[in-house]
Tab-separated table of C-alpha atoms and ligand atoms in Angstrom:
chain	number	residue	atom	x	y	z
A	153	UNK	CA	-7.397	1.060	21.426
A	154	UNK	CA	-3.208	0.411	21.863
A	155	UNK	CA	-2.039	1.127	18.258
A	156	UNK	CA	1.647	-0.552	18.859
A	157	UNK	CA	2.135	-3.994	19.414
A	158	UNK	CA	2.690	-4.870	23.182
A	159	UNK	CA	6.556	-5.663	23.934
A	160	UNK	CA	5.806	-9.119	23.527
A	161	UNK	CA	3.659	-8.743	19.731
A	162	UNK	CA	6.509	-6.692	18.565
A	163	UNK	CA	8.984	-9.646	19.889
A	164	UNK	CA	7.154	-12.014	17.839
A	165	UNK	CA	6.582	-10.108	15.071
A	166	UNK	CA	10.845	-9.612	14.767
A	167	UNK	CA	10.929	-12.969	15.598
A	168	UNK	CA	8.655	-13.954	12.395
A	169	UNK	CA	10.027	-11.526	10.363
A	170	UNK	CA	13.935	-12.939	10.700
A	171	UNK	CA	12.758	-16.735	9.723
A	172	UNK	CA	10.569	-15.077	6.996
A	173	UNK	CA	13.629	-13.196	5.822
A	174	UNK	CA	16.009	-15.865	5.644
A	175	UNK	CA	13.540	-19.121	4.775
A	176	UNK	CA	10.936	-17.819	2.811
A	177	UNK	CA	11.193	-18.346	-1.185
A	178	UNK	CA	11.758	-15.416	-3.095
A	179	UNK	CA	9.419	-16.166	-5.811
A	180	UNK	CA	5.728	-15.290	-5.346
A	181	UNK	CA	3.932	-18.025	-4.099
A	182	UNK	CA	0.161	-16.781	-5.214
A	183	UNK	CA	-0.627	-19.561	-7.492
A	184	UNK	CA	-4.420	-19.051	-7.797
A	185	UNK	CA	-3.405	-15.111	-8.795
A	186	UNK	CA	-2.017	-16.226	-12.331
A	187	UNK	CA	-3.730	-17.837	-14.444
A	188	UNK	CA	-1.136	-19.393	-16.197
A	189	UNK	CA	0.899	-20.810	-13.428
A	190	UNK	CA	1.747	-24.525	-13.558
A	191	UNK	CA	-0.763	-25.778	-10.689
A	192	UNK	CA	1.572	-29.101	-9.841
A	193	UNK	CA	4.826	-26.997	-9.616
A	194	UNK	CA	2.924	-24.290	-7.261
A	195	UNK	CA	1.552	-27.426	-5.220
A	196	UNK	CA	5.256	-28.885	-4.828
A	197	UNK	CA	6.603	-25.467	-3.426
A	198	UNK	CA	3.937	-25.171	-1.528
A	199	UNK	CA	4.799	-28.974	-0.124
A	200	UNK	CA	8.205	-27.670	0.276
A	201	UNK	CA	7.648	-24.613	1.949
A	202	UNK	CA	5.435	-26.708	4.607
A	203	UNK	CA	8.571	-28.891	5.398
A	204	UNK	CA	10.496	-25.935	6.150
A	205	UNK	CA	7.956	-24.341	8.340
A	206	UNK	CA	7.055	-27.749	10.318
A	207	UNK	CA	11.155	-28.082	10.765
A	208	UNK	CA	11.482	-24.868	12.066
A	209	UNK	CA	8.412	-25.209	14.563
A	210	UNK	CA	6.100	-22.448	12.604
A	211	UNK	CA	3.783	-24.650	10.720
A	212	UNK	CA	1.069	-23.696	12.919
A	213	UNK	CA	1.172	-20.407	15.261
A	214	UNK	CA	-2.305	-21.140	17.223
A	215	UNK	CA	-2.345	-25.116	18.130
A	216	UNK	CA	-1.688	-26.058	21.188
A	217	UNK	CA	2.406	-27.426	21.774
A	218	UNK	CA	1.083	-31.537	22.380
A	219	UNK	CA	-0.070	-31.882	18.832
A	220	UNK	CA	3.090	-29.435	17.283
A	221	UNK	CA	1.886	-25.828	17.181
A	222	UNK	CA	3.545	-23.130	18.668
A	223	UNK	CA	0.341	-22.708	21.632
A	224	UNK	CA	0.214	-19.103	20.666
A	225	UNK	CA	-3.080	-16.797	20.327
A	226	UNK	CA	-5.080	-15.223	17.817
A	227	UNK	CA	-3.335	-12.370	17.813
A	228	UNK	CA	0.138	-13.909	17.135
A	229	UNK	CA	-2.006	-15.511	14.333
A	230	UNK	CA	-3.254	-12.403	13.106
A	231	UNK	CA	0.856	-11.256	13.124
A	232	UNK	CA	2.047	-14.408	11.347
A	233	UNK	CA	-0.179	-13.609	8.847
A	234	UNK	CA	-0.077	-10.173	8.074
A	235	UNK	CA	4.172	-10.753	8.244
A	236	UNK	CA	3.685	-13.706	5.641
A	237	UNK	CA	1.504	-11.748	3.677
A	238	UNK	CA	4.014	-8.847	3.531
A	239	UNK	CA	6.384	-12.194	2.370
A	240	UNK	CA	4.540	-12.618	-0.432
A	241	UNK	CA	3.330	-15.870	1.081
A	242	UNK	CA	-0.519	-15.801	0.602
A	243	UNK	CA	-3.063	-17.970	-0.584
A	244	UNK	CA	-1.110	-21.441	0.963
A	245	UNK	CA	-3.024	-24.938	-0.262
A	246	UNK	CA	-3.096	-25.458	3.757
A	247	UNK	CA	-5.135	-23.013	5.005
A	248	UNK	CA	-8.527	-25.412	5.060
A	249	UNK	CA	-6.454	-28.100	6.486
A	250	UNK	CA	-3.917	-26.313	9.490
A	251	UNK	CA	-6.075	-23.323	9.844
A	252	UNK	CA	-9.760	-25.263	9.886
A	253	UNK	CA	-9.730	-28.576	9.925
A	254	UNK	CA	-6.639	-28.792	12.262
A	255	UNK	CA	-8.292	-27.115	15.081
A	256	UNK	CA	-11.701	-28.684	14.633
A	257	UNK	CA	-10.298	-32.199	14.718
A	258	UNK	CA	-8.379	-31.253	17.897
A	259	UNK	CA	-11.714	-29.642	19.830
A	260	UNK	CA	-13.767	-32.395	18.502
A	261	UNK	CA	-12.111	-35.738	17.406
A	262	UNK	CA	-11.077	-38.516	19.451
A	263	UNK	CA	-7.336	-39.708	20.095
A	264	UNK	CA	-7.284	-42.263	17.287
A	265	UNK	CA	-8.187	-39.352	14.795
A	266	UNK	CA	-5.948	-36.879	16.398
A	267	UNK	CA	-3.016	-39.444	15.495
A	268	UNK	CA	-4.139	-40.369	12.476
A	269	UNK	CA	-4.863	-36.984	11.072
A	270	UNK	CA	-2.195	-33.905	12.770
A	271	UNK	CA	1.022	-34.337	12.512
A	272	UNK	CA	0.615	-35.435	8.432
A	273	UNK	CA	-1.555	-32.221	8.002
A	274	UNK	CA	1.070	-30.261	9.677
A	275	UNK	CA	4.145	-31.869	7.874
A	276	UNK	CA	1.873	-30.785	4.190
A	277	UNK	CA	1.800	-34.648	3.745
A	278	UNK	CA	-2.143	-34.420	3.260
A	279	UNK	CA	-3.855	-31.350	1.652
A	280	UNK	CA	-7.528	-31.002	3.021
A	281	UNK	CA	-10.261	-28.944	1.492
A	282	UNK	CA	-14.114	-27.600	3.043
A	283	UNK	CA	-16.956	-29.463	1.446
A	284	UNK	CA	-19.442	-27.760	3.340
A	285	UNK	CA	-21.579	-25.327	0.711
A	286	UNK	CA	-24.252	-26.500	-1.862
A	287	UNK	CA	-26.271	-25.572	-4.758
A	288	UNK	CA	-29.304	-24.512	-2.123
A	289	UNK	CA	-26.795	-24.331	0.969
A	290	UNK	CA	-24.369	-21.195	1.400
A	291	UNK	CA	-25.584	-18.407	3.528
A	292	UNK	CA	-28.221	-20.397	5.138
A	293	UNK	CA	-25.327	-23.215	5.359
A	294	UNK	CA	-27.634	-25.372	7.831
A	295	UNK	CA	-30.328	-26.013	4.890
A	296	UNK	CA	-27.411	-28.815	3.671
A	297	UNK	CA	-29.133	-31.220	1.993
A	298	UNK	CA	-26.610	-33.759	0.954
A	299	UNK	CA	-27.729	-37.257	2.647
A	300	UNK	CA	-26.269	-39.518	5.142
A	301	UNK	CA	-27.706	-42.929	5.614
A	302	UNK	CA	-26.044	-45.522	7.996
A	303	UNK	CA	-25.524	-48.591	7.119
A	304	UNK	CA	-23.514	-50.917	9.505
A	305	UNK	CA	-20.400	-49.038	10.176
A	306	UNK	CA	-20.148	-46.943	7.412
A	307	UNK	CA	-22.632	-43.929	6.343
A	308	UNK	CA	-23.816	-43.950	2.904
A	309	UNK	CA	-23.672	-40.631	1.638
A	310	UNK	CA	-25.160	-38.834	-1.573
A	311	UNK	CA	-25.399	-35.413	-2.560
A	312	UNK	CA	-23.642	-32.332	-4.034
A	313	UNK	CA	-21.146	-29.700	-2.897
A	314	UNK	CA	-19.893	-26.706	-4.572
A	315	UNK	CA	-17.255	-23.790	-4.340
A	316	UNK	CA	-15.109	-26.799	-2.776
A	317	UNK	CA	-11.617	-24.372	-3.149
A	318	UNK	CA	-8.562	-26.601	-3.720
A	319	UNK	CA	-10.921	-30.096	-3.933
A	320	UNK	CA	-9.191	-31.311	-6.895
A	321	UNK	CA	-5.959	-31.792	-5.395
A	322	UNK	CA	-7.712	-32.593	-1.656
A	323	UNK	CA	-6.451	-36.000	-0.089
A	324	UNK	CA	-8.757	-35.300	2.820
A	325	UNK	CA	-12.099	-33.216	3.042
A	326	UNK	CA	-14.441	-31.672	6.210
A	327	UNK	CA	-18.150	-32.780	4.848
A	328	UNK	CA	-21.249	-31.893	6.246
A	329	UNK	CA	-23.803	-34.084	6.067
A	330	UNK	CA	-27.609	-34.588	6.682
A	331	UNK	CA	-28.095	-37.654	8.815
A	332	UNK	CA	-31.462	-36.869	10.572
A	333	UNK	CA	-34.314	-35.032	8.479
A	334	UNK	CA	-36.733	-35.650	11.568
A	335	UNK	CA	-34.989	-32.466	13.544
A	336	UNK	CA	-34.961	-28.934	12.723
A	337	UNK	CA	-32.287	-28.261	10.170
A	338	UNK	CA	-29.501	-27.256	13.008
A	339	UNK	CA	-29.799	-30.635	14.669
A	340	UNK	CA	-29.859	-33.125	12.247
A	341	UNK	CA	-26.500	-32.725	10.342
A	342	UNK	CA	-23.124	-34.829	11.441
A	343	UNK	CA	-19.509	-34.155	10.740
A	344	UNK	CA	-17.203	-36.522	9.018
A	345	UNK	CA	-13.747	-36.320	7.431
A	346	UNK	CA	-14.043	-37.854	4.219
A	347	UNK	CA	-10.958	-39.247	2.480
A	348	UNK	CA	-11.360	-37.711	-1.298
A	349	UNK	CA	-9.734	-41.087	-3.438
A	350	UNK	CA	-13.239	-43.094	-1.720
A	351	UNK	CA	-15.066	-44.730	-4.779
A	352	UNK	CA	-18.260	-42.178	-5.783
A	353	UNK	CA	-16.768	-39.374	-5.672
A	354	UNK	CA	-16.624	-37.115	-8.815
A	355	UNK	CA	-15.069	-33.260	-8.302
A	356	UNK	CA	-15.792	-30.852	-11.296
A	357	UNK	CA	-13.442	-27.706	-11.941
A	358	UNK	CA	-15.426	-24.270	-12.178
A	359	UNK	CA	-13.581	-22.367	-14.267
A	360	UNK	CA	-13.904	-18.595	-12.947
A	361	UNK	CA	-13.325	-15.220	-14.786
A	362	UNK	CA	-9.541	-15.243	-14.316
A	363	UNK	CA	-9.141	-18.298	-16.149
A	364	UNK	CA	-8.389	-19.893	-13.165
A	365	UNK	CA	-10.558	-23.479	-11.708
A	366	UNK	CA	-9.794	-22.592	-8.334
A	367	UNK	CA	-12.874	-24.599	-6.720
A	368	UNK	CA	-15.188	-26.842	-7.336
A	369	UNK	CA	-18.288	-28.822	-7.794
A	370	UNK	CA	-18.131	-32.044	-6.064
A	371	UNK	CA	-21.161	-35.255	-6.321
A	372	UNK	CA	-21.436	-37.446	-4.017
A	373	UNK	CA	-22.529	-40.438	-5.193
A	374	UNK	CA	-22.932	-43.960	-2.500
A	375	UNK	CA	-19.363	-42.506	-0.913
A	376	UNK	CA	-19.279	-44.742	1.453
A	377	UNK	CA	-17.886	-43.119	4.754
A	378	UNK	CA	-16.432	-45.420	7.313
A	379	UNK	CA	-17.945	-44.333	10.641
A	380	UNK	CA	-14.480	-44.048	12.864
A	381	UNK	CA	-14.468	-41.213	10.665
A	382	UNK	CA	-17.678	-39.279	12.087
A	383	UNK	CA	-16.209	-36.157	13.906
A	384	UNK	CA	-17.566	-36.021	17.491
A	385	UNK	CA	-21.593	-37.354	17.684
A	386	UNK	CA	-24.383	-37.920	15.627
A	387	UNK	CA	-26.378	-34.398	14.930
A	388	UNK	CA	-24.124	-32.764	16.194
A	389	UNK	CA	-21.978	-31.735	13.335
A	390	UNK	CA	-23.410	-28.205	13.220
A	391	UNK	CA	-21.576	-27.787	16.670
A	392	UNK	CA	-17.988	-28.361	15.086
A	393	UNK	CA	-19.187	-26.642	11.420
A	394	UNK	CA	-18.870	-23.453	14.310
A	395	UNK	CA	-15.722	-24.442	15.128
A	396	UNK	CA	-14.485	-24.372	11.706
A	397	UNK	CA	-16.173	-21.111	10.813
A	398	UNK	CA	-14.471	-19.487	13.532
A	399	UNK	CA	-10.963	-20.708	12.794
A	400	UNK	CA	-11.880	-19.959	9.552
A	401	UNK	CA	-11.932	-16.038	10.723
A	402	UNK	CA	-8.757	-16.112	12.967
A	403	UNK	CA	-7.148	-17.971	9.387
A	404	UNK	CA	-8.020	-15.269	7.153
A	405	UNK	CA	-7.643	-12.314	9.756
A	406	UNK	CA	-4.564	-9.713	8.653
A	407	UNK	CA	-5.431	-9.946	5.116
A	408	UNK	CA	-5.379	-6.068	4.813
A	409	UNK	CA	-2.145	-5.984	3.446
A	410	UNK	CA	-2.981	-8.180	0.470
A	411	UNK	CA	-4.208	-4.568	-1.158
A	412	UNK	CA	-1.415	-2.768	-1.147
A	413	UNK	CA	-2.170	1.135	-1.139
A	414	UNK	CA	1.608	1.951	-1.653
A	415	UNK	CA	1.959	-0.433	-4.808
A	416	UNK	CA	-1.264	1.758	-6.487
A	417	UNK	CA	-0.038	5.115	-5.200
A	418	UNK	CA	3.798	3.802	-6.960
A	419	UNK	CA	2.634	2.667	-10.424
A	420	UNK	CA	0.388	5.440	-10.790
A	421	UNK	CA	3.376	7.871	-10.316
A	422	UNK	CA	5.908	5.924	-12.615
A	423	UNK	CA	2.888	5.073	-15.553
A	424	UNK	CA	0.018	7.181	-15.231
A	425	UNK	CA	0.665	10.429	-17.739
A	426	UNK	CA	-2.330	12.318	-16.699
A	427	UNK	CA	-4.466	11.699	-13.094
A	428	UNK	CA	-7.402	13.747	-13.237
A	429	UNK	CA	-9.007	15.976	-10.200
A	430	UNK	CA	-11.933	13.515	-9.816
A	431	UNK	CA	-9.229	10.022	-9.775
A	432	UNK	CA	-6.924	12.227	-7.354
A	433	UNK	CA	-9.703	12.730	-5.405
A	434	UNK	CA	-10.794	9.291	-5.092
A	435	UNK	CA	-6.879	8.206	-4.687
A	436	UNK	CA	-7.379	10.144	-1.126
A	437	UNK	CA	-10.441	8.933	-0.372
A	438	UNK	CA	-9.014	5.007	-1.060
A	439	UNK	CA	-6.316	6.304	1.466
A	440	UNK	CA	-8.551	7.126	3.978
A	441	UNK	CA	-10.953	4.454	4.020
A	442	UNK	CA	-7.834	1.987	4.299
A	443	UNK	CA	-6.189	4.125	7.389
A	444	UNK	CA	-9.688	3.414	8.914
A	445	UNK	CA	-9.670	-0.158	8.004
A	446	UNK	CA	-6.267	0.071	10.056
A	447	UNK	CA	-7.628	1.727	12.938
A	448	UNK	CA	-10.258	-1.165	12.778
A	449	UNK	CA	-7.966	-4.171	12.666
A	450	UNK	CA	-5.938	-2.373	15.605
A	451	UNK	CA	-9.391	-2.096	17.433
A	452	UNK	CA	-9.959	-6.054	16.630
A	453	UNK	CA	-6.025	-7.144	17.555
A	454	UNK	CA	-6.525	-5.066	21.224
A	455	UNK	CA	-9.850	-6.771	21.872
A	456	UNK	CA	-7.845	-10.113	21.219
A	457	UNK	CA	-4.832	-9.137	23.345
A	458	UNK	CA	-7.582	-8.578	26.310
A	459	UNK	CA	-8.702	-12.047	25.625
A	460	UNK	CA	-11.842	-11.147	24.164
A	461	UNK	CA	-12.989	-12.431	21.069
A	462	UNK	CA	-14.523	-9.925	18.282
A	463	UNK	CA	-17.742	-10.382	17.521
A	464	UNK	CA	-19.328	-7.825	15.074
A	465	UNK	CA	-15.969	-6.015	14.363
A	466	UNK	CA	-15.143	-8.819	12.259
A	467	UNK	CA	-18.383	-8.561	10.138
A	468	UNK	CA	-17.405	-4.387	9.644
A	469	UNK	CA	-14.043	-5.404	8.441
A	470	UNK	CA	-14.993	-7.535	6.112
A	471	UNK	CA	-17.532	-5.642	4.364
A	472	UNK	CA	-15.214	-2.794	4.482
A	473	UNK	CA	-12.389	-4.641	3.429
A	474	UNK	CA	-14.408	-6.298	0.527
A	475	UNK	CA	-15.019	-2.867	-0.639
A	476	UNK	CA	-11.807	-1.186	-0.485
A	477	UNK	CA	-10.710	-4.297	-2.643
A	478	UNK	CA	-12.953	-3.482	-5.197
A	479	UNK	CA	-12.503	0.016	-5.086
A	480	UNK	CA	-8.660	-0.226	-5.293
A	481	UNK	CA	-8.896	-2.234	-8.394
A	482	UNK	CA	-11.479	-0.309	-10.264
A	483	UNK	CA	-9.422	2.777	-9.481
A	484	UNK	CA	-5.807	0.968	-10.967
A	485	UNK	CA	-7.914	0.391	-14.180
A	486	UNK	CA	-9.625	3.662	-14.300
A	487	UNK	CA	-6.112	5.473	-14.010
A	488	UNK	CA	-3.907	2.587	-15.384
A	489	UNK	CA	-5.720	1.907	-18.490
A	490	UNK	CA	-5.605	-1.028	-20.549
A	491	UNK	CA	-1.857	-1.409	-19.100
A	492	UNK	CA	-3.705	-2.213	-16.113
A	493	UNK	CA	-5.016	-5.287	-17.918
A	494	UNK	CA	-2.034	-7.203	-19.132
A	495	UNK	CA	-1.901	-10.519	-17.545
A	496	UNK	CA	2.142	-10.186	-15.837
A	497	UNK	CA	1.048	-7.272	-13.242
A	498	UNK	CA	-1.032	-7.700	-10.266
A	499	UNK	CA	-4.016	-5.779	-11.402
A	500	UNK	CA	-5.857	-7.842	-13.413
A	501	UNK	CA	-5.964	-10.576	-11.204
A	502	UNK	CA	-6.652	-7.556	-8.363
A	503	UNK	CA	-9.468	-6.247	-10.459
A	504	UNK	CA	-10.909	-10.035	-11.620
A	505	UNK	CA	-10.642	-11.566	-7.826
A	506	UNK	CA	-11.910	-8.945	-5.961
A	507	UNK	CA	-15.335	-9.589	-5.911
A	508	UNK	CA	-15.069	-13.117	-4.883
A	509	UNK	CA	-14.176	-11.448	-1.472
A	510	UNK	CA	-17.419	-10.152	-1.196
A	511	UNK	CA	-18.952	-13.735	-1.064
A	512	UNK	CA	-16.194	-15.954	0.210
A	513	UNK	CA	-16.941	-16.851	4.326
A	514	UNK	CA	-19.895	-14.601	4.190
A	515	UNK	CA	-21.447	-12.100	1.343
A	516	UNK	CA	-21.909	-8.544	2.317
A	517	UNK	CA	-25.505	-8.839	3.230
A	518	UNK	CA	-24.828	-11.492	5.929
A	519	UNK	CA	-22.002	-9.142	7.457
A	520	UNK	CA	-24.730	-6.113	7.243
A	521	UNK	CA	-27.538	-8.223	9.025
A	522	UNK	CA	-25.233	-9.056	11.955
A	523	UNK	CA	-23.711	-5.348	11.989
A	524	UNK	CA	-27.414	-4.440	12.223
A	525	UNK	CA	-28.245	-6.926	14.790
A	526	UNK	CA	-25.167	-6.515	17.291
A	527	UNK	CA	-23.870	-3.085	16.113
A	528	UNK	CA	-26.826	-1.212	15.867
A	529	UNK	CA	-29.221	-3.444	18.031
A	530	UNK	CA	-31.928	-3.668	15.607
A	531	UNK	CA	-34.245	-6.551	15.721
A	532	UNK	CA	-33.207	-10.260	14.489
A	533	UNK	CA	-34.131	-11.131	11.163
A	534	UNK	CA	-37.461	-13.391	11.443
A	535	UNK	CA	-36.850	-17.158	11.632
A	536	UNK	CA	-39.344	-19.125	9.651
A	537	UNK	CA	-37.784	-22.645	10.034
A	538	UNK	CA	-37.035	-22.351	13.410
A	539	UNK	CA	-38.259	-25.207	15.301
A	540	UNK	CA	-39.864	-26.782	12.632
A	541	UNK	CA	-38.371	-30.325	11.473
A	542	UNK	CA	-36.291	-30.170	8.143
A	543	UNK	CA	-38.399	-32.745	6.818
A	544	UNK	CA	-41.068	-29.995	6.410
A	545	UNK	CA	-39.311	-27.265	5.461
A	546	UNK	CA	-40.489	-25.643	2.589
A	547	UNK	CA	-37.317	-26.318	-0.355
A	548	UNK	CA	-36.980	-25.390	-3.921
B	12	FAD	C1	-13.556	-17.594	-3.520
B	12	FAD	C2	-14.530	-18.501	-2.814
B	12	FAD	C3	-14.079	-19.664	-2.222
B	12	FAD	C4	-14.969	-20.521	-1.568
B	12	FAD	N1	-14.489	-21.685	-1.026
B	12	FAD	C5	-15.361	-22.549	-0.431
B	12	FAD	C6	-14.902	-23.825	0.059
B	12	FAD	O1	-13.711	-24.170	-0.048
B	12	FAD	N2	-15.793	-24.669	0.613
B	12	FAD	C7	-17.106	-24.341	0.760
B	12	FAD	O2	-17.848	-25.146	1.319
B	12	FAD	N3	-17.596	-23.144	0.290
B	12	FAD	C8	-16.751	-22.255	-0.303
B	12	FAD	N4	-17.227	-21.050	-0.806
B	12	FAD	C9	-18.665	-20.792	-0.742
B	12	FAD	C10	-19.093	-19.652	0.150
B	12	FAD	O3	-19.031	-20.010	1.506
B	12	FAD	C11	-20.517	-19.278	-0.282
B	12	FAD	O4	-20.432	-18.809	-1.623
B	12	FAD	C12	-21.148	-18.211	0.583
B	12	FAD	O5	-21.408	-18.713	1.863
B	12	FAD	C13	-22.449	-17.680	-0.037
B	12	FAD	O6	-23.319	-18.715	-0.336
B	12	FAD	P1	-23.957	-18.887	-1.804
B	12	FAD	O7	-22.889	-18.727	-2.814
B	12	FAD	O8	-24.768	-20.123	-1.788
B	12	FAD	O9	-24.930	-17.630	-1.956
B	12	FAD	P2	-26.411	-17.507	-1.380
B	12	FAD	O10	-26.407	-17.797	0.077
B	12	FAD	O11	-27.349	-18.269	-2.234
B	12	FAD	O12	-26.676	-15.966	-1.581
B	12	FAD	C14	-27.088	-15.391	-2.832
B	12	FAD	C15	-27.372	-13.911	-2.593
B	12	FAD	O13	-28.455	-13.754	-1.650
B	12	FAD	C16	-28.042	-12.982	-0.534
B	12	FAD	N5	-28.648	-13.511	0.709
B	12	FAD	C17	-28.702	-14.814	1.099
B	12	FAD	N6	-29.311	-14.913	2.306
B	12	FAD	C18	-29.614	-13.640	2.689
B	12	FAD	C19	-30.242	-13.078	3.840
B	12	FAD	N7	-30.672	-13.845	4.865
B	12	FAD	N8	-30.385	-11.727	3.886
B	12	FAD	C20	-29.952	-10.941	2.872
B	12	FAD	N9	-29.357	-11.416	1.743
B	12	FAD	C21	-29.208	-12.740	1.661
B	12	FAD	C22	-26.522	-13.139	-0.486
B	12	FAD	O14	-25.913	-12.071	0.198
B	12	FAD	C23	-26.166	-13.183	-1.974
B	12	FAD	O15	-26.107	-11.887	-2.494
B	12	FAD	C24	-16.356	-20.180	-1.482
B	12	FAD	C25	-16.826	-19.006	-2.080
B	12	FAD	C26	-15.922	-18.174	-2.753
B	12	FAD	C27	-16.465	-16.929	-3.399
């Protein structure tokens, strides 16, 4: 494991860290983190900011040069991130649309979508969102049961998707959708882009514990989906849904420094009058479990820099990860107190958020089953369905 970057990582980590330094806004661009922050005004930064990055070529670090990106790797992702983050730049209204369905429509789509779709996504023109969960469809994401029918050159489609973050302000969103029931569940399910203003479609804020309506429900009802907008062939959506999930990944990698150890560690020492043995203790133990959580990302970014891709590292760090986040905001309100609490510092939102983590692209279980699987070697988890068309799956 190299824990520096190479001489060319720590070139483009200056390199992003002098545009970030003179381009990026000052003011904290977490919009989901408050709940009362104006959502249009933290959309039309965010539409600003975009501009700036697309006119200073950064707008998206991992796409290849032809369609605007920068043709860099995941590791130069993984350092555009982790710089932004230390920007204050997190949480950007484009990550479903530059960092997934950006590089899914370029592995999968054909030239008219390519044109169509790219350079408006990369310019923030278009916001996209993931309509890809449902009610009965998030781990086991390939037991989707929202319908596609065709019907001349359009697919009829009916059905409903939920946790759909960002959906209400979506011009554009990545659908799955069942379009054979004949097949087992893998094969039967196509890809489309859906345009979100189509007639039928109804999208439902969730209000969550921080006050925020951050996602979504969204019905389908008779959308009628023209079929130049199927993504690569029939049954074969499940195919690009990988695509996306991996992006999804290489998008979110770097996110360690969104808990801040140093941030704790400072307003315990200016506000906390009394830390007791047992919180000190726990204090070091935070500290230790995040150096390892270093030594782990620093495993992942030298397995990328050999061009290999991380497999079950990924699903460590992310249960780890989820953890320390909830640790690290239990711990600011154990030591904090109610101060902790009030709605202008960053701990109640910590505290409150956290635990979506633990579910978001994966709940802890799934990351434990493949740790056990490719970490540990155990045996697969048993596949009832497999084989079997989803027509005749047993469904509650
Ligand atoms: C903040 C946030 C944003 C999201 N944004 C989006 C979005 O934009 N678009 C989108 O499509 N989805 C989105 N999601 C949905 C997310 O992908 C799902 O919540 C996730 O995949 C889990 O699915 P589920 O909620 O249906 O839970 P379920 O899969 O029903 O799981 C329920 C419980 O059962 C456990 N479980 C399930 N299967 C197994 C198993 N085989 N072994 C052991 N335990 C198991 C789970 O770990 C969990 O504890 C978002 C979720 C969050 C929290």
């Amino acid at each position: 494991m190299d824990l520096r970057d190479s001489p060319s990582e720590a070139a483009f980590r200056g390199e992003a860290r002098d545009f970030l330094e003179t381009h990026a806004p000052k003011d904290k661009m977490d919009m989901f983190g408050d709940p009362n922050a104006d959502e249009e005004a933290g959309i039309a930064r965010a539409r600003a900011w975009q501009k700036v990055l697309y006119a200073n070529g950064w707008a998206a670090v991992v796409w290849p040069k032809e369609y605007g990106g920068r043709g860099l790797g995941p590791i130069e992702q993984i350092i555009w991130n982790q710089e932004s983050a230390k920007a204050g730049l997190t949480d950007s209204i484009y990550v479903v649309g530059i960092g997934m369905a950006g590089p899914t429509i370029i592995a999968h789509g054909n030239d008219a979508q390519k044109t169509r779709y790219l350079d408006k996504l990369l310019r923030g023109e278009e916001i996209w969102c993931q309509l890809f969960s449902e009610p009965g469809a998030g781990s086991d994401l390939a037991g989707l049961a929202t319908r596609g029918v065709r019907d001349g050159d359009e697919w009829v489609v009916t059905g409903q998707k939920t946790w759909c973050s960002g959906a209400q302000y979506g011009d554009f969103g990545i659908v799955l959708v069942r379009t054979n029931t004949q097949v087992p569940k893998h094969e039967g399910i196509t890809f489309f882009l859906l345009d979100m203003k189509s007639p039928g479609i109804e999208v439902r804020p969730l209000r969550q514990v921080t006050g925020n309506a951050h996602f979504n429900e969204v019905f389908l009802n008779e959308v009628r989906i023209p079929d130049e907008n199927r993504l690569g062939p029939e049954g074969a959506g499940w195919g690009a849904a990988m695509t996306t999930l991996m992006n999804e990944r290489m998008a979110m990698g770097g996110v360690l420094v969104r808990y801040s150890f140093d941030e704790l560690l400072a307003h315990v020492s200016e506000y906390a009058a009394n830390v007791s043995a047992v919180e000190r203790d726990d204090l070091a133990k935070l500290y230790i479990d995040m150096k390892s959580l270093e030594l782990l990302n620093a495993r992942i970014i030298t397995k990328l820099g050999r061009g290999v891709m991380p497999d079950a590292e990924s699903s460590v760090m992310k249960l780890a990860l989820a953890r320390i986040l909830m640790r690290g905001g239990d711990l600011a309100v154990r030591i904090l107190g109610p101060d902790a609490m009030r709605g202008d510092g960053p701990w109640q939102s910590h505290f409150l958020q956290a635990p979506a983590f633990r579910i978001a692209g994966g709940t802890d279980e799934i990351q434990k089953t493949q740790a056990a699987e490719r970490v540990l070697g155990l045996p697969r988890e048993p596949r009832a369905d497999k084989g079997i068309p989803f027509e005749e799956l047993p469904r509650s």
